Coordinates of C-alpha atoms in Angstrom, one line a residue:
M1 CA -2.8 0.3 68.5
K2 CA 0.8 -0.7 68.8
K3 CA 2.3 0.0 72.2
I4 CA 6.0 0.7 72.4
L5 CA 7.9 1.2 75.7
I6 CA 11.3 3.1 75.6
S7 CA 13.2 2.1 78.7
C8 CA 16.4 2.8 80.7
Q9 CA 16.6 6.6 79.9
F10 CA 18.6 9.0 82.0
A11 CA 16.8 12.3 82.1
S12 CA 19.6 14.3 83.6
N13 CA 22.1 13.4 80.8
K14 CA 22.1 15.4 77.6
G15 CA 23.3 12.6 75.5
D16 CA 20.7 10.2 76.8
R17 CA 18.0 12.8 76.2
A18 CA 19.2 13.2 72.6
I19 CA 18.9 9.4 72.1
A20 CA 15.3 9.4 73.4
E21 CA 14.4 12.4 71.3
F22 CA 15.6 10.7 68.2
I23 CA 13.7 7.5 69.0
I24 CA 10.5 9.4 69.8
S25 CA 10.8 11.4 66.6
C26 CA 11.0 8.2 64.6
L27 CA 8.1 6.5 66.4
K28 CA 5.8 9.4 66.1
K29 CA 5.9 8.9 62.3
I30 CA 4.3 5.5 62.7
P31 CA 0.5 5.6 62.7
N32 CA -1.5 4.2 65.6
T33 CA 1.5 4.0 67.9
S34 CA 1.3 4.6 71.7
I35 CA 4.7 5.7 73.2
T36 CA 5.8 5.4 76.8
L37 CA 9.1 6.6 78.1
S38 CA 10.6 5.1 81.2
T39 CA 13.1 7.6 82.7
T40 CA 15.0 8.3 85.9
E41 CA 13.4 11.7 86.5
P42 CA 10.0 12.1 84.8
H43 CA 9.7 15.8 86.0
L44 CA 12.6 16.7 83.6
W45 CA 10.5 15.8 80.6
Q46 CA 7.6 18.2 81.3
N47 CA 7.4 19.5 77.7
L48 CA 7.3 16.2 76.0
E49 CA 4.1 15.9 73.9
S50 CA 2.1 12.8 73.1
V51 CA 4.3 10.5 75.2
N52 CA 3.4 8.8 78.5
V53 CA 6.4 9.4 80.9
V54 CA 6.9 7.1 83.8
G55 CA 9.7 6.1 86.2
F56 CA 12.0 3.1 86.4
G57 CA 11.2 -0.3 87.6
Y58 CA 14.1 0.1 90.1
K59 CA 12.6 2.0 93.0
N60 CA 14.5 5.0 94.3
F61 CA 12.9 5.4 97.7
L62 CA 15.0 8.4 98.5
D63 CA 14.5 10.9 95.7
K64 CA 12.4 13.2 97.9
I65 CA 15.0 13.5 100.6
K66 CA 16.6 16.9 100.7
N67 CA 19.1 16.4 103.5
S68 CA 22.4 15.5 101.8
I69 CA 23.9 13.7 104.8
L70 CA 20.8 11.7 105.6
G71 CA 20.4 11.0 101.8
R72 CA 23.9 9.5 101.5
V73 CA 23.3 7.2 104.5
L74 CA 20.0 6.0 103.2
I75 CA 21.3 5.5 99.6
K76 CA 23.9 3.2 101.1
I77 CA 21.1 1.3 102.9
Q78 CA 19.1 1.1 99.7
S79 CA 22.1 -0.2 97.7
L80 CA 22.6 -2.9 100.3
F81 CA 18.9 -3.8 100.2
Y82 CA 19.1 -4.4 96.4
S83 CA 22.5 -6.1 96.4
K84 CA 21.8 -8.4 99.3
L85 CA 18.1 -9.1 98.8
V86 CA 16.7 -8.0 95.5
Y87 CA 19.4 -8.9 92.9
P88 CA 19.8 -12.5 94.3
R89 CA 16.1 -13.0 93.8
L90 CA 16.2 -11.6 90.3
L91 CA 19.0 -14.0 89.4
S92 CA 17.5 -17.1 91.1
Y93 CA 13.7 -16.8 90.8
G94 CA 12.9 -14.2 88.1
N95 CA 9.2 -14.0 87.4
K96 CA 8.5 -16.2 90.5
S97 CA 9.9 -13.7 92.9
K98 CA 7.2 -12.1 95.0
L99 CA 9.5 -9.3 96.2
I100 CA 10.4 -8.2 92.6
K101 CA 6.7 -8.3 91.6
F102 CA 5.9 -6.1 94.6
L103 CA 8.7 -3.6 94.1
S104 CA 8.2 -3.2 90.4
K105 CA 4.6 -4.0 89.9
D106 CA 3.6 -1.0 87.7
Y107 CA 6.7 -1.2 85.5
I108 CA 6.3 -4.9 85.0
E109 CA 2.7 -4.4 83.9
L110 CA 3.8 -1.8 81.4
V111 CA 6.5 -4.2 80.0
K112 CA 3.9 -7.0 79.7
E113 CA 1.4 -4.7 77.9
S114 CA 3.9 -3.4 75.4
D115 CA 4.2 -4.9 71.9
L116 CA 7.8 -3.9 71.8
V117 CA 10.3 -2.6 74.4
I118 CA 13.3 -0.6 73.2
V119 CA 16.2 -0.5 75.6
T120 CA 17.7 2.9 74.7
G121 CA 21.3 3.2 73.6
G122 CA 24.1 4.3 75.9
H123 CA 26.6 2.4 78.0
H124 CA 24.4 0.2 80.0
I125 CA 25.6 -3.4 80.4
T126 CA 29.0 -3.1 82.0
S127 CA 30.6 -3.9 85.3
I128 CA 32.4 -0.5 85.4
R129 CA 29.6 0.9 87.5
S130 CA 28.9 -2.0 89.7
R131 CA 30.0 -5.6 90.5
N132 CA 28.6 -8.2 88.1
A133 CA 26.9 -5.4 86.1
L134 CA 24.0 -5.3 88.6
F135 CA 22.6 -1.8 89.2
S136 CA 19.4 0.2 88.5
V137 CA 19.5 0.1 84.7
T138 CA 20.4 -3.5 84.3
Y139 CA 17.8 -4.4 86.9
D140 CA 15.2 -2.9 84.5
I141 CA 16.8 -4.6 81.5
G142 CA 16.6 -7.9 83.5
L143 CA 12.9 -7.3 84.1
I144 CA 12.4 -6.7 80.4
S145 CA 14.1 -10.0 79.5
I146 CA 11.8 -11.8 81.8
F147 CA 8.4 -10.2 81.1
A148 CA 8.5 -8.6 77.6
K149 CA 6.9 -10.1 74.6
K150 CA 9.6 -8.7 72.3
Y151 CA 12.5 -6.4 73.0
I152 CA 15.6 -5.0 71.3
L153 CA 18.8 -3.5 72.7
W154 CA 19.3 -0.5 70.6
S155 CA 22.5 1.4 69.9
Q156 CA 24.4 0.0 72.8
T157 CA 28.0 0.0 74.1
I158 CA 28.5 -3.2 76.1
G159 CA 31.5 -3.8 78.4
P160 CA 33.9 -4.1 79.8
I161 CA 32.2 -6.7 81.8
Q162 CA 33.4 -9.2 84.3
F163 CA 31.5 -11.8 86.4
D164 CA 32.6 -13.4 89.7
N165 CA 29.1 -14.8 90.1
A166 CA 28.0 -17.7 87.8
K167 CA 24.3 -16.9 88.2
A168 CA 24.9 -13.3 87.1
K169 CA 26.8 -14.5 84.0
A170 CA 24.1 -17.0 83.1
F171 CA 21.4 -14.3 83.7
F172 CA 23.1 -11.8 81.3
Y173 CA 23.5 -14.4 78.7
E174 CA 19.8 -14.9 78.7
V175 CA 19.2 -11.2 78.6
L176 CA 21.3 -10.9 75.5
R177 CA 20.1 -14.2 73.9
K178 CA 16.4 -13.5 74.2
A179 CA 16.7 -10.0 72.6
E180 CA 15.2 -9.8 69.1
A181 CA 18.4 -7.9 68.2
I182 CA 21.4 -6.4 69.9
Y183 CA 22.5 -3.2 68.0
V184 CA 25.9 -2.1 69.1
R185 CA 27.3 1.3 68.2
D186 CA 31.1 0.5 68.4
A187 CA 33.3 -2.3 67.3
N188 CA 34.8 -2.8 70.8
S189 CA 31.3 -4.0 72.0
I190 CA 31.3 -6.8 69.5
E191 CA 34.6 -8.0 70.7
C192 CA 33.6 -7.8 74.3
I193 CA 30.4 -9.8 73.8
H194 CA 32.1 -12.5 71.8
N195 CA 34.8 -12.9 74.4
I196 CA 32.2 -13.7 77.1
F197 CA 29.4 -15.1 75.1
P198 CA 30.8 -16.5 71.8
N199 CA 27.6 -18.3 70.7
L200 CA 25.3 -15.2 70.4
K201 CA 24.0 -14.7 66.9
N202 CA 21.7 -11.7 67.2
I203 CA 24.4 -8.9 67.3
K204 CA 24.1 -6.2 64.6
K205 CA 26.5 -3.2 64.1
S206 CA 24.9 0.2 63.7
Y207 CA 25.7 3.6 65.1
D208 CA 24.6 5.8 68.0
S209 CA 21.0 7.2 67.6
V210 CA 22.3 10.8 67.8
F211 CA 24.1 10.2 64.5
G212 CA 20.6 10.1 63.1
F213 CA 20.5 13.9 63.4
G214 CA 23.5 14.1 61.0
G215 CA 21.4 14.6 57.9
L216 CA 20.0 17.9 58.9
N217 CA 20.9 21.2 57.2
Y218 CA 23.3 22.8 59.7
L219 CA 25.1 26.2 59.3
S220 CA 27.8 26.0 56.6
Y221 CA 31.3 26.3 57.8
Q222 CA 32.0 29.6 56.1
K223 CA 29.2 31.3 58.1
R224 CA 30.3 30.0 61.5
D225 CA 31.4 32.2 64.4
K226 CA 35.1 32.5 65.3
K227 CA 34.3 30.3 68.3
I228 CA 35.3 27.0 69.9
G229 CA 32.8 24.8 71.7
I230 CA 33.7 22.4 74.5
S231 CA 32.0 19.8 76.7
I232 CA 33.7 18.4 79.7
F233 CA 33.5 15.2 81.7
N234 CA 31.9 16.0 85.1
G235 CA 32.5 13.7 88.1
L236 CA 35.3 11.6 86.7
P237 CA 38.4 11.7 89.0
K238 CA 40.8 11.3 86.1
A239 CA 39.1 14.2 84.3
F240 CA 39.9 16.6 87.1
R241 CA 43.6 16.0 86.5
L242 CA 43.2 17.2 82.9
F243 CA 41.5 20.5 83.7
P244 CA 44.8 22.5 83.8
D245 CA 45.7 21.1 80.4
I246 CA 42.3 21.8 79.0
A247 CA 42.6 25.4 80.2
K248 CA 45.8 25.6 78.1
L249 CA 44.1 24.2 75.1
L250 CA 41.4 26.9 75.4
D251 CA 44.1 29.5 75.9
L252 CA 45.5 28.6 72.5
F253 CA 42.2 29.4 70.8
A254 CA 41.6 32.5 73.0
D255 CA 45.0 33.9 72.0
K256 CA 44.0 33.5 68.4
G257 CA 40.8 35.6 69.0
Y258 CA 38.3 32.8 69.4
S259 CA 35.4 33.0 71.9
I260 CA 34.6 29.9 74.0
E261 CA 31.3 28.2 74.5
F262 CA 30.8 25.5 77.1
F263 CA 28.0 23.1 76.3
R264 CA 26.4 21.6 79.4
M265 CA 25.8 17.8 79.3
E266 CA 24.6 17.2 82.8
H267 CA 21.7 18.6 84.9
N268 CA 23.7 19.3 88.0
D269 CA 25.5 22.3 89.6
K270 CA 28.8 20.3 89.9
E271 CA 29.3 20.6 86.1
L272 CA 29.1 24.4 86.4
D273 CA 31.7 24.3 89.2
D274 CA 34.0 22.3 87.0
I275 CA 33.5 24.7 84.1
N276 CA 34.3 27.6 86.3
S277 CA 37.4 25.8 87.6
I278 CA 38.7 25.4 84.1
V279 CA 38.0 29.0 83.2
S280 CA 39.8 30.2 86.4
Q281 CA 42.9 28.2 85.3
M282 CA 43.1 29.9 81.9
S283 CA 46.0 32.4 81.4
N284 CA 43.9 34.6 79.0
K285 CA 41.6 36.5 81.3
N286 CA 40.0 38.5 78.4
A287 CA 38.5 35.5 76.7
L288 CA 34.8 35.7 75.9
I289 CA 33.1 32.8 77.7
K290 CA 29.6 31.6 77.2
I291 CA 27.7 28.6 78.7
F292 CA 25.0 27.0 76.7
P293 CA 22.2 25.8 79.1
F294 CA 21.2 22.2 79.7
Q295 CA 17.4 22.9 79.4
T296 CA 17.3 23.0 75.6
S297 CA 16.0 20.6 73.0
T298 CA 18.5 18.4 71.1
I299 CA 17.9 20.2 67.9
D300 CA 18.6 23.6 69.5
H301 CA 21.8 22.1 71.1
L302 CA 22.9 20.7 67.7
N303 CA 22.2 24.0 65.9
E304 CA 24.3 25.9 68.5
V305 CA 27.2 23.4 68.2
A306 CA 27.0 24.1 64.4
T307 CA 27.8 27.8 65.1
C308 CA 31.3 26.7 66.2
R309 CA 34.3 26.4 64.0
F310 CA 36.0 23.9 66.3
F311 CA 35.0 21.7 69.2
I312 CA 36.7 19.8 72.1
G313 CA 34.7 16.8 73.2
Y314 CA 35.3 15.0 76.5
K315 CA 31.9 13.4 76.7
T316 CA 30.8 10.6 74.4
H317 CA 27.7 12.4 73.0
S318 CA 29.5 15.8 72.7
V319 CA 31.8 14.1 70.3
I320 CA 28.9 12.5 68.4
M321 CA 27.1 15.9 68.3
A322 CA 30.2 17.6 66.9
L323 CA 30.6 14.9 64.2
S324 CA 26.8 15.0 63.4
T325 CA 27.0 18.8 62.8
S326 CA 30.3 18.5 60.7
T327 CA 32.3 20.5 63.3
P328 CA 36.1 19.8 63.2
L329 CA 37.0 18.6 66.7
L330 CA 39.5 17.2 69.1
A331 CA 38.1 14.1 70.9
I332 CA 39.4 13.3 74.4
C333 CA 38.7 9.6 74.8
Y334 CA 37.9 8.2 78.2
H335 CA 36.8 4.9 76.7
Q336 CA 37.5 3.0 73.5
K337 CA 34.0 3.7 72.1
T338 CA 35.0 7.4 71.6
Y339 CA 38.0 6.4 69.5
D340 CA 35.8 4.0 67.5
F341 CA 33.3 6.8 66.7
M342 CA 36.2 9.0 65.5
Q343 CA 37.5 6.1 63.4
D344 CA 34.1 5.6 61.8
Y345 CA 34.6 9.2 60.4
G346 CA 38.2 8.7 59.5
M347 CA 39.1 11.3 62.2
E348 CA 41.1 9.1 64.5
M349 CA 44.2 11.3 64.1
Y350 CA 42.3 13.9 66.1
A351 CA 41.5 11.6 69.0
V352 CA 43.7 11.5 72.2
D353 CA 43.6 9.0 75.1
D354 CA 42.9 10.8 78.4
E355 CA 45.0 8.1 80.2
K356 CA 48.0 9.0 78.0
F357 CA 47.3 12.7 77.6
D358 CA 50.4 14.7 76.5
L359 CA 49.8 18.4 76.3
K360 CA 52.6 19.2 73.9
K361 CA 51.4 16.5 71.4
T362 CA 47.8 17.6 71.8
L363 CA 48.7 21.2 71.0
T364 CA 50.4 19.9 67.9
I365 CA 47.3 18.0 66.9
I366 CA 45.1 21.1 67.4
E367 CA 47.4 23.1 65.2
L368 CA 47.1 20.4 62.5
L369 CA 43.3 20.5 62.9
I370 CA 43.2 24.3 62.4
Q371 CA 45.5 24.0 59.4
N372 CA 43.3 21.3 57.8
K373 CA 39.9 22.6 59.0
D374 CA 38.3 23.0 55.5
D375 CA 39.2 19.4 54.4
V376 CA 38.1 18.1 57.8
Y377 CA 34.8 19.8 57.6
K378 CA 34.1 18.4 54.1
A379 CA 35.1 14.9 55.1
I380 CA 32.9 14.9 58.2
N381 CA 30.0 16.5 56.4
L382 CA 30.0 13.8 53.7
K383 CA 30.2 11.0 56.2
S384 CA 27.5 12.5 58.5
K385 CA 24.8 12.2 55.9
K386 CA 25.7 8.6 55.1
I387 CA 25.8 7.5 58.7
A388 CA 22.5 9.4 59.4
D389 CA 20.8 7.4 56.6
R390 CA 22.2 4.2 58.0
V391 CA 20.9 4.9 61.5
L392 CA 17.4 5.8 60.2
S393 CA 17.4 2.7 57.9
D394 CA 18.5 0.3 60.7
F395 CA 15.9 1.7 63.2
S396 CA 13.0 1.7 60.7
S397 CA 13.7 -1.8 59.5
E398 CA 13.7 -3.1 63.1
I399 CA 10.6 -1.3 64.2
E400 CA 8.5 -1.8 61.1
G401 CA 9.8 -5.3 60.3

């Protein structure tokens, strides 16, 4: 039996869950295959059938602590423990480090037993989150590069990434070099990799896994509700500054008689607080508001998006889900990758940079989108099927090859 480990999955993020569900659906079609999913919060995958669900190699010693003040203090201590003690040993000693073997024993054994490890797509290898790109996810990717027989980095965004530590740079070069293949989902990642590691030869351009759902039969545009869907960015400071403007965008639709459906992308109450904050800032107090829950399958989520005539996406995978379901949309881009995805569909004229957001210009873009809705739907629909076929082909050739 072929053993496959899917690693580095965030259970509390709807987009990352969609990636995992796509990969699992593909792997289940391969006979005599054992599937293990390594995820941040295994309890959030209770209904997953025929898949062994485990935690990360990075040990979170504090996930049982309920006291928020104590939790914040101990998280700081844990971060210092990893940054000062664990990461230096990962970079210097690798498979010779007794500390790493002790901390991540069960995970390392899973990696060693697997015939193939798939590092799930998403935005993983970057120094945006942490200095020298060292944090929980890249710790696990590092372990894979050391102990796996064979691994691929699938459907990745890589960068921006900077190093002020020569050992960290050398380590990540080995992580990338030793991969069977590095599948990137946006053109910006290729440029980023080549700027830092120009000699790498194993880079392949594909698309995000969730585009693989684009070939399904979604509700036709003529049958859709007079409704706009929206997903927001929760927890990003610069996103908070856009909430008053987002409220005005929704007012435009509400004043035209559209209902509004918020699609949750995070498993936390703060996202709900942000949704309520935007609604409270709307001038139209009679708008019909609905919130689609987080605890749904990807297919149910996509089918619900496909009931909307328009969409506003301020999360990477909310944009991908709208494109996959052929839903005309405005993409608010917090990173170049979102613009790249819109450009893949020829929809870059409906993408706006959140750093340079101009309400008046954006309202004009939305009016143009409404005016061209039928042509936009047809163009996205045609492209979705082609990109879905490409994702399925790329994944199948790598797994079965």
